[in-house]
mmCIF file of N, CA, C and O in Angstrom:
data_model
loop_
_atom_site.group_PDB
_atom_site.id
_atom_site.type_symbol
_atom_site.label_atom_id
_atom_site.label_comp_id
_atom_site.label_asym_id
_atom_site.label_seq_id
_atom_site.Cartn_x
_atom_site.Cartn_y
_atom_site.Cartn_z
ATOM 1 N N UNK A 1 -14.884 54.919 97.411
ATOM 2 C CA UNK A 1 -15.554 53.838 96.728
ATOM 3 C C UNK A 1 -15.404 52.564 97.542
ATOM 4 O O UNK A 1 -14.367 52.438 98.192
ATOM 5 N N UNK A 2 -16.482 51.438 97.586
ATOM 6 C CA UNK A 2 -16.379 50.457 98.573
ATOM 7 C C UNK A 2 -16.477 49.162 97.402
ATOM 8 O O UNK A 2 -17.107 49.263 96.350
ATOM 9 N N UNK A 3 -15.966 48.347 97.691
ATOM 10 C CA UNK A 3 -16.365 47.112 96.744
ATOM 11 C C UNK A 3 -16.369 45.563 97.190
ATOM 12 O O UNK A 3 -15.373 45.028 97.677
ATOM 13 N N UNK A 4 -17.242 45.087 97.037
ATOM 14 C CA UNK A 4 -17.138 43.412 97.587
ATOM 15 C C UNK A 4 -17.489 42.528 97.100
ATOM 16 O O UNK A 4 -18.597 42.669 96.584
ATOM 17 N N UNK A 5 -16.964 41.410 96.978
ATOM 18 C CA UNK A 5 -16.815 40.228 95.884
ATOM 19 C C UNK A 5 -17.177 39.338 96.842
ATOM 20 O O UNK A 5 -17.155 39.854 97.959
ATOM 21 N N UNK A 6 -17.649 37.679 96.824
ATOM 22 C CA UNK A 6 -18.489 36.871 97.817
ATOM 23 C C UNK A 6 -18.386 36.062 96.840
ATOM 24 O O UNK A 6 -18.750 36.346 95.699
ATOM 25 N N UNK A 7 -17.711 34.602 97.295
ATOM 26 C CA UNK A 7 -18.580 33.053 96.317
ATOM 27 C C UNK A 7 -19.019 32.325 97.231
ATOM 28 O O UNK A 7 -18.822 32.757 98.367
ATOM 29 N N UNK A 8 -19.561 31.342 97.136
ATOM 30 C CA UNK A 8 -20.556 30.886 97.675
ATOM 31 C C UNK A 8 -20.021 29.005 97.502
ATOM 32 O O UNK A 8 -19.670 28.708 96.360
ATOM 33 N N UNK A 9 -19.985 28.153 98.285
ATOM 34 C CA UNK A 9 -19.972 27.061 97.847
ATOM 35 C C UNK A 9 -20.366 26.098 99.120
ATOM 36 O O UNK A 9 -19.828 25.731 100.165
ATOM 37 N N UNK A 10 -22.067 25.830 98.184
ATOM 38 C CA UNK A 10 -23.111 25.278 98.375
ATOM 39 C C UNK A 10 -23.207 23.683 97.870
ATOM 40 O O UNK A 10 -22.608 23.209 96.906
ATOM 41 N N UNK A 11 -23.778 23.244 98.436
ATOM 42 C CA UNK A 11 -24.441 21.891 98.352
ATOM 43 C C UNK A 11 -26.113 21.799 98.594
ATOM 44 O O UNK A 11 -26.545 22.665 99.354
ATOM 45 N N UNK A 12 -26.835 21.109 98.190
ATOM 46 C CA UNK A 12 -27.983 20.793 98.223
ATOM 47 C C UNK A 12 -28.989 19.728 98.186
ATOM 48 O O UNK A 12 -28.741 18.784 97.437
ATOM 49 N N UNK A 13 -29.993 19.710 98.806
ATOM 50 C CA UNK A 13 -30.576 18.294 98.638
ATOM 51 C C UNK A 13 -32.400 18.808 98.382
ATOM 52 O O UNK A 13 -33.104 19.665 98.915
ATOM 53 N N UNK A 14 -32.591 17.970 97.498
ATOM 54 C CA UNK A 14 -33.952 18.459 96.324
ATOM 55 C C UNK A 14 -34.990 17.406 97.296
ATOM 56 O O UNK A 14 -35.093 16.184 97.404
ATOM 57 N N UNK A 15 -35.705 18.641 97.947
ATOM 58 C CA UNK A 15 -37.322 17.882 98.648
ATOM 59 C C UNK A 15 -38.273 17.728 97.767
ATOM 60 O O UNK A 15 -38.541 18.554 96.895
ATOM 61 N N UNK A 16 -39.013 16.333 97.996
ATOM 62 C CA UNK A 16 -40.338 16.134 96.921
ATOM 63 C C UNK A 16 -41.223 17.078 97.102
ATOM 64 O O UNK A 16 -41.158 17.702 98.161
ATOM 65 N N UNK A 17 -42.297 17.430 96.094
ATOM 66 C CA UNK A 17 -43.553 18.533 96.297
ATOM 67 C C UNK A 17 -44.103 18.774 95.038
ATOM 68 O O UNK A 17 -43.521 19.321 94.102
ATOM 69 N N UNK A 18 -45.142 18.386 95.047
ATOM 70 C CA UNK A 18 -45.895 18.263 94.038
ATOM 71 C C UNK A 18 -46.153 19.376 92.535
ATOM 72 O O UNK A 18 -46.277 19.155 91.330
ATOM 73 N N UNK A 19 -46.146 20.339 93.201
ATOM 74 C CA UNK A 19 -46.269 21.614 92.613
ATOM 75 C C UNK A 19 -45.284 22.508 92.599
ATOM 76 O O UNK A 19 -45.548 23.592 92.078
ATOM 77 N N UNK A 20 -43.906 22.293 93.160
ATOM 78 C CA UNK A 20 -42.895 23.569 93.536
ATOM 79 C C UNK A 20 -42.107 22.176 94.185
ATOM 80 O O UNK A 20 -42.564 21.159 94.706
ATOM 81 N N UNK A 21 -40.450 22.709 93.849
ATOM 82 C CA UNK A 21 -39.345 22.254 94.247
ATOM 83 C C UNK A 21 -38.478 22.500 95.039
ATOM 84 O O UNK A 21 -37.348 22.687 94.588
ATOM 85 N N UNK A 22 -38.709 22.587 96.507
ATOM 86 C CA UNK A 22 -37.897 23.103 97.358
ATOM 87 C C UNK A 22 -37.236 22.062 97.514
ATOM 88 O O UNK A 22 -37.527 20.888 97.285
ATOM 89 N N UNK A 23 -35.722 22.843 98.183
ATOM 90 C CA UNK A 23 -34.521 22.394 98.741
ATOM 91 C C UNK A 23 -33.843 22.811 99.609
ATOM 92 O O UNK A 23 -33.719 23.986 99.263
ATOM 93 N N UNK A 24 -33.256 22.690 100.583
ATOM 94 C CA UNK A 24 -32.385 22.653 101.664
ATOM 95 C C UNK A 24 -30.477 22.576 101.530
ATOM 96 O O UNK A 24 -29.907 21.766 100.799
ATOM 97 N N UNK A 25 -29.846 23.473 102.295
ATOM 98 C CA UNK A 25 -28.355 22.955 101.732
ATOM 99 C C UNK A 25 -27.388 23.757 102.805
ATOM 100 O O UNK A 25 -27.831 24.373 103.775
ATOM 101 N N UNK A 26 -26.076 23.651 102.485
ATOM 102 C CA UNK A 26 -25.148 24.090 103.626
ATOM 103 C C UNK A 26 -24.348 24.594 102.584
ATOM 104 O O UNK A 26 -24.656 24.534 101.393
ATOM 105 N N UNK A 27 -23.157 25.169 103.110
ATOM 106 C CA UNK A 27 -21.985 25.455 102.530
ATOM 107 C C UNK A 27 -21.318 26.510 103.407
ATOM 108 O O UNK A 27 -21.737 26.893 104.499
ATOM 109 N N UNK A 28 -19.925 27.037 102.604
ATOM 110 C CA UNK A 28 -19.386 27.994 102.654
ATOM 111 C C UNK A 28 -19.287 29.070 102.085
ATOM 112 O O UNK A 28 -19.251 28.929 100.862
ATOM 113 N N UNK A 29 -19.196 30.570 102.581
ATOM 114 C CA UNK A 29 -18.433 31.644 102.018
ATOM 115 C C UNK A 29 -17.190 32.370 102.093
ATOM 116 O O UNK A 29 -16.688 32.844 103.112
ATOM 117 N N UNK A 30 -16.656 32.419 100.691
ATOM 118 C CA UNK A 30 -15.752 33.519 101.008
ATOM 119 C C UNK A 30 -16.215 35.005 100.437
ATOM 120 O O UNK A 30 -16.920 35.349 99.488
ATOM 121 N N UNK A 31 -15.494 35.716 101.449
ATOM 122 C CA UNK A 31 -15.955 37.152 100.917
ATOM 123 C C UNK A 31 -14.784 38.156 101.139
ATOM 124 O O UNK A 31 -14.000 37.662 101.949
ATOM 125 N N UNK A 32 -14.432 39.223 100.770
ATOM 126 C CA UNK A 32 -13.404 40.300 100.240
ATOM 127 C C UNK A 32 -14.391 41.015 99.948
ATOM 128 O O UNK A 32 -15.326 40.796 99.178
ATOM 129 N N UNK A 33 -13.933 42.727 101.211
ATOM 130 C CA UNK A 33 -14.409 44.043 100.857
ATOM 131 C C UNK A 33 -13.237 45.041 101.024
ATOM 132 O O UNK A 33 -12.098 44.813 101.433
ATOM 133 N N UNK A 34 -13.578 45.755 100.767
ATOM 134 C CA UNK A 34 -12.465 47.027 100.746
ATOM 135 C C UNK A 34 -12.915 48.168 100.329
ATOM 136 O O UNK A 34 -13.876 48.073 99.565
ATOM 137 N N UNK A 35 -12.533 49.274 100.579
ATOM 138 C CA UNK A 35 -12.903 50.777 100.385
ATOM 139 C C UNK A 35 -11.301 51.672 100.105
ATOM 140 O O UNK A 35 -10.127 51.301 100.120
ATOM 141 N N UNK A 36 -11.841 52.732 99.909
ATOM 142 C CA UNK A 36 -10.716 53.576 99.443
ATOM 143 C C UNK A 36 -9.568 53.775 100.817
ATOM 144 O O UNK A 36 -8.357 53.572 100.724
ATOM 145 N N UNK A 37 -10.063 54.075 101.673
ATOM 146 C CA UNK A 37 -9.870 54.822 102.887
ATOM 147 C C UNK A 37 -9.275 53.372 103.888
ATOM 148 O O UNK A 37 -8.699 53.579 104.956
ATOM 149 N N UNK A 38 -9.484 52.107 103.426
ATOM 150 C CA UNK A 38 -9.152 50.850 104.092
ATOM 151 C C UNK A 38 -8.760 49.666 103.423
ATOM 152 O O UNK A 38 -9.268 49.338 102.351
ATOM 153 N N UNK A 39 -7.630 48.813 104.163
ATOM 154 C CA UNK A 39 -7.296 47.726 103.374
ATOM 155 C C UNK A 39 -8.541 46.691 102.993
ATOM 156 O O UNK A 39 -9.621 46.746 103.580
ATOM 157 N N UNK A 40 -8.382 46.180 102.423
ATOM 158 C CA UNK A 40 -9.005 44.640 102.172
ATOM 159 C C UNK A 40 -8.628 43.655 103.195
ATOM 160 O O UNK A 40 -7.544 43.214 103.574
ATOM 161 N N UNK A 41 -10.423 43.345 103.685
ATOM 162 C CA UNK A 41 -11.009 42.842 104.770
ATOM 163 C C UNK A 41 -11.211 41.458 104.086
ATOM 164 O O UNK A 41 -12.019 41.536 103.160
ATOM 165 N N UNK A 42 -10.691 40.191 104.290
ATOM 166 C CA UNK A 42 -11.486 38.754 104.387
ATOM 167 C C UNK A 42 -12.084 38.094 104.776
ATOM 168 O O UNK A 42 -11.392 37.824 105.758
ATOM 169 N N UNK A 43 -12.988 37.444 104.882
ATOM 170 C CA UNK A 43 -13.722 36.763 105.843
ATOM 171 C C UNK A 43 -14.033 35.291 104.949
ATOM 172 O O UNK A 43 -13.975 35.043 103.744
ATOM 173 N N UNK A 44 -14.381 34.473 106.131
ATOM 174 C CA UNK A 44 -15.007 33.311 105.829
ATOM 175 C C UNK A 44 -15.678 32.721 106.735
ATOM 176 O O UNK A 44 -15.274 32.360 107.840
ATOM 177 N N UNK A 45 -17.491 32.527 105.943
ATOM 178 C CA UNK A 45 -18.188 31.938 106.524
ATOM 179 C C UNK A 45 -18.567 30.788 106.587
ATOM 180 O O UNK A 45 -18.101 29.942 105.824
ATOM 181 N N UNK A 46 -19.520 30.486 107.531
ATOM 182 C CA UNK A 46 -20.658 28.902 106.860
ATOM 183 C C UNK A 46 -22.200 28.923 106.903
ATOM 184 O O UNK A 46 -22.888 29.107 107.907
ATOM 185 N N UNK A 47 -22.518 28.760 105.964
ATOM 186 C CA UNK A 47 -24.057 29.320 105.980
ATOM 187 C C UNK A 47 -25.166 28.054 105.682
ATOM 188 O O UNK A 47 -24.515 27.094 105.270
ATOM 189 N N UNK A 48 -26.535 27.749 105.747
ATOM 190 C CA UNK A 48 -27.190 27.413 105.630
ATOM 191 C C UNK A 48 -28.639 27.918 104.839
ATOM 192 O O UNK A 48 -28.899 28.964 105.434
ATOM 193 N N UNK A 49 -29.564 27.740 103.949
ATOM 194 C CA UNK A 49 -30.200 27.539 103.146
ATOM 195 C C UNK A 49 -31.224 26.747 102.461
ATOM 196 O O UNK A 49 -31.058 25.587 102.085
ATOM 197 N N UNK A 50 -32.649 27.668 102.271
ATOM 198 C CA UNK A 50 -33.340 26.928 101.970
ATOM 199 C C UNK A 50 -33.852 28.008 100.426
ATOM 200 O O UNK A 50 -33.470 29.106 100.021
ATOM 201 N N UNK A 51 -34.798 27.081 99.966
ATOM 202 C CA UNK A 51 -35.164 27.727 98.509
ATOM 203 C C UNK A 51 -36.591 26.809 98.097
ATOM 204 O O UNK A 51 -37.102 25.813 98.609
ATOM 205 N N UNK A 52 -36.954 27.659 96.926
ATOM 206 C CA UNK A 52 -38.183 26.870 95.829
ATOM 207 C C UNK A 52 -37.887 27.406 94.614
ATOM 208 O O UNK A 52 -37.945 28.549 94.160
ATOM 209 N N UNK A 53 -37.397 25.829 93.967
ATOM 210 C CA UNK A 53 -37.610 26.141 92.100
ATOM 211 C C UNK A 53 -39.133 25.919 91.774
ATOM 212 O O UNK A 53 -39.839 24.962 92.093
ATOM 213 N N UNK A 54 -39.424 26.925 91.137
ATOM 214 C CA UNK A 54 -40.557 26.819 90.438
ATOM 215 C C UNK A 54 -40.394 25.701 88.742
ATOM 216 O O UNK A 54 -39.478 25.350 87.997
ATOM 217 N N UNK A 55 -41.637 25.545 88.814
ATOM 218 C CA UNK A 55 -41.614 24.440 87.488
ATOM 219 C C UNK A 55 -41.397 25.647 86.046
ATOM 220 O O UNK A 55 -41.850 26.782 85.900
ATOM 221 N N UNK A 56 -40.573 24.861 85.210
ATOM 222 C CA UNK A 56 -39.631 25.876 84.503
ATOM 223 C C UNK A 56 -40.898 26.213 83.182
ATOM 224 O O UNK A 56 -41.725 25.391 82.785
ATOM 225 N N UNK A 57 -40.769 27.377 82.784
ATOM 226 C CA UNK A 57 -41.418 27.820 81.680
ATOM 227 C C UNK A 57 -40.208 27.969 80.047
ATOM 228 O O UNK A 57 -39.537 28.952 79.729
ATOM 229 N N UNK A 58 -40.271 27.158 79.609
ATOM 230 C CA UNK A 58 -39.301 27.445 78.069
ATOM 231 C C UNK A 58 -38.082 26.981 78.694
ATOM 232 O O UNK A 58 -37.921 25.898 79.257
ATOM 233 N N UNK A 59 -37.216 27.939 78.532
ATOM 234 C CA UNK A 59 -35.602 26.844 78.974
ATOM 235 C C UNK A 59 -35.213 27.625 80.153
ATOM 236 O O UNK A 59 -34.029 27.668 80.486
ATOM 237 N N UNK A 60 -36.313 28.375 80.944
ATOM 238 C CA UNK A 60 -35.149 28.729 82.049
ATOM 239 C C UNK A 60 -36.523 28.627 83.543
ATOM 240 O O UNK A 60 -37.660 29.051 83.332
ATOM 241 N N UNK A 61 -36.161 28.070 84.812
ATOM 242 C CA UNK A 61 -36.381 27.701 86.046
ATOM 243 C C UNK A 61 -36.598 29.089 86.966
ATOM 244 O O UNK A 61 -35.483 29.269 87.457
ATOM 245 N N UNK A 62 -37.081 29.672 87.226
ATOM 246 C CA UNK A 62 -37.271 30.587 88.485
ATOM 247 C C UNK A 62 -37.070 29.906 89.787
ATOM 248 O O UNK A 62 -37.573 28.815 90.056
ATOM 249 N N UNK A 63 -36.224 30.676 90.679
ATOM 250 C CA UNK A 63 -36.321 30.415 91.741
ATOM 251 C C UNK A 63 -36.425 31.734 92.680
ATOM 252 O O UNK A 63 -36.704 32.893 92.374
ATOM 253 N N UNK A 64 -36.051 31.056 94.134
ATOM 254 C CA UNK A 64 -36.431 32.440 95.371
ATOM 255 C C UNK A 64 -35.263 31.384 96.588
ATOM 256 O O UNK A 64 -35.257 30.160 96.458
ATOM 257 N N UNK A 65 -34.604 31.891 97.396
ATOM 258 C CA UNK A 65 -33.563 31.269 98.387
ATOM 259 C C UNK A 65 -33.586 32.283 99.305
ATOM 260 O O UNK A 65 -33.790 33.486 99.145
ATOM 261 N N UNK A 66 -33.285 31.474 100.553
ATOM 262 C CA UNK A 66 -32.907 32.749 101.376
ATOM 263 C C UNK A 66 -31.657 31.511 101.973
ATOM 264 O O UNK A 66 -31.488 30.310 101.762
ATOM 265 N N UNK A 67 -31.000 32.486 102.745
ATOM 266 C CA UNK A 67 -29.568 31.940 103.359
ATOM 267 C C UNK A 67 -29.298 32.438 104.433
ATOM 268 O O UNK A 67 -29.764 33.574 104.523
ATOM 269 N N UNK A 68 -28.602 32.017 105.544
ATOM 270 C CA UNK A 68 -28.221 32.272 106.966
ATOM 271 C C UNK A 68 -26.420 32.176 107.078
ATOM 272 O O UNK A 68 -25.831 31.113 106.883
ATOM 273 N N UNK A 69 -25.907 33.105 107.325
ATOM 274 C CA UNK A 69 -24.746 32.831 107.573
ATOM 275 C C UNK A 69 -24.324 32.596 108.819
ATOM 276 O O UNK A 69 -24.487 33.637 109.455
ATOM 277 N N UNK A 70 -23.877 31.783 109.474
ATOM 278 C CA UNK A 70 -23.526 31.113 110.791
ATOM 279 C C UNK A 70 -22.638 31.964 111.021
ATOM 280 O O UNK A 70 -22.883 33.081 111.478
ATOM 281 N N UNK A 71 -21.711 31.618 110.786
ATOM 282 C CA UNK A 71 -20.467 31.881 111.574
ATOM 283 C C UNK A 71 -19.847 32.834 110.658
ATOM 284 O O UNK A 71 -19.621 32.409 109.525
ATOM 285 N N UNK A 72 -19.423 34.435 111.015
ATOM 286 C CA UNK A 72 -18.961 35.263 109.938
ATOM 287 C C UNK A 72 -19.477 35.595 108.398
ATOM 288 O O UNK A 72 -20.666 35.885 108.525
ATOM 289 N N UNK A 73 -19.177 35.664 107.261
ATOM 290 C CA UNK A 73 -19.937 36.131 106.057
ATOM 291 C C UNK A 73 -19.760 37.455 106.112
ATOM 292 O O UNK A 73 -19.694 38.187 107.100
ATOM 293 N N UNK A 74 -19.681 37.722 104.890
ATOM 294 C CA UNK A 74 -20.413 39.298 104.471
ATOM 295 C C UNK A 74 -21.861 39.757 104.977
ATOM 296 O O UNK A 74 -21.938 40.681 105.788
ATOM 297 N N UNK A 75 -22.995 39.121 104.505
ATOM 298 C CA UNK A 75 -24.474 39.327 105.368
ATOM 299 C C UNK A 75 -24.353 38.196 106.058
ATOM 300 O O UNK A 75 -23.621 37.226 105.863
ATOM 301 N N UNK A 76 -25.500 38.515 107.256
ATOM 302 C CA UNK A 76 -25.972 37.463 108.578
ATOM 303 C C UNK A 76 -26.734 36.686 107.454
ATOM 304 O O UNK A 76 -26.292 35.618 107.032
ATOM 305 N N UNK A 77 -28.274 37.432 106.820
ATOM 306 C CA UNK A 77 -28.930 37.292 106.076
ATOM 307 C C UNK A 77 -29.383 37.356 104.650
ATOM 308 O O UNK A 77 -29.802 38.496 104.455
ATOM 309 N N UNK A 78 -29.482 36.604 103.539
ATOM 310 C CA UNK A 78 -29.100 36.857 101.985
ATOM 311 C C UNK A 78 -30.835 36.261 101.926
ATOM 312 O O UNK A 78 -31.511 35.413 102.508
ATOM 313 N N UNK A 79 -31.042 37.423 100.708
ATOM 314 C CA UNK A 79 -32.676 37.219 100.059
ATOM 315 C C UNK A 79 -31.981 37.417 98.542
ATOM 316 O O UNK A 79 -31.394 38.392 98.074
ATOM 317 N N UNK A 80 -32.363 35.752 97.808
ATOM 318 C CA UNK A 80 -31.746 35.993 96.401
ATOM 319 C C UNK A 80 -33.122 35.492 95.645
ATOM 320 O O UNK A 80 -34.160 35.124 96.195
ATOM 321 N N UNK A 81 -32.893 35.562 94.458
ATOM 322 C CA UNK A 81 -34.349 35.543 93.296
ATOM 323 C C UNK A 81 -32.963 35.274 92.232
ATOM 324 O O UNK A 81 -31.759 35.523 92.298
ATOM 325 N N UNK A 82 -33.842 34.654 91.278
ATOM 326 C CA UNK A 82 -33.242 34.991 90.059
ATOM 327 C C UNK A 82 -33.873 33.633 88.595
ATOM 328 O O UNK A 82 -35.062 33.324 88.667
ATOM 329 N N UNK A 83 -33.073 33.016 87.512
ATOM 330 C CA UNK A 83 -33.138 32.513 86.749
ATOM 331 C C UNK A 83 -32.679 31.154 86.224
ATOM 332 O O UNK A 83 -32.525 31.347 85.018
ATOM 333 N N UNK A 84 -32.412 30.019 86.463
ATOM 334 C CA UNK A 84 -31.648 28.816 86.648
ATOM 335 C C UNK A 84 -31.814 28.190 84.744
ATOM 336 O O UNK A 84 -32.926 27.872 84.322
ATOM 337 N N UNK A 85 -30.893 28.134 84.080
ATOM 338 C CA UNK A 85 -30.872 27.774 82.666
ATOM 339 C C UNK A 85 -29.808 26.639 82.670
ATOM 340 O O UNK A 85 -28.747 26.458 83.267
ATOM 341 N N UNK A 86 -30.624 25.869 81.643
ATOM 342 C CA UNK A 86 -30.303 24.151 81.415
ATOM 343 C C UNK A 86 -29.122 25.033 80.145
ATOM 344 O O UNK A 86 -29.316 26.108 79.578
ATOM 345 N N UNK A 87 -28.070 24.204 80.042
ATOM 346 C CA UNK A 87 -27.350 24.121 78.960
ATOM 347 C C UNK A 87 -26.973 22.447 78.661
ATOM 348 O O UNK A 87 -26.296 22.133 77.683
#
């Protein structure tokens, strides 16, 4: 069995656009994998990032990001999607 855990700590800066909300940002990762057969591997990266929030429908924001990890990371390359909710 293999397993890997990754946080992410990002910063960002919100570009104007009329119709769609892209943004730009940097940060760091940490990441921890391990398998049966091997210790637990750490790493830490620094990655870079761009994205578009879409204009939100009801209470929750769609977006789409992609990310570059510079230096080390778990992926070189991250393709994320998902749901952004106001509380």
């Amino acid at each position: 069995s293999r397993s890997l855990f990754v946080l992410h700590f990002d910063g960002q800066y919100q570009l104007e656009a009329e119709s769609l909300d892209p943004y730009v940002g940097a940060g760091i990762s940490w990441s921890r994998s391990s398998t049966d057969t091997q210790d637990a591997v750490t790493d830490l990266g620094i990655n870079i990032k761009g994205g578009l929030l879409f204009h939100p429908r009801g209470s929750a924001q769609p977006y789409v990001e992609a990310a570059l990890n510079l230096d080390g990371g778990a992926d070189p390359f991250i393709l994320r999607a998902g749901l952004l909710f106001a509380f």
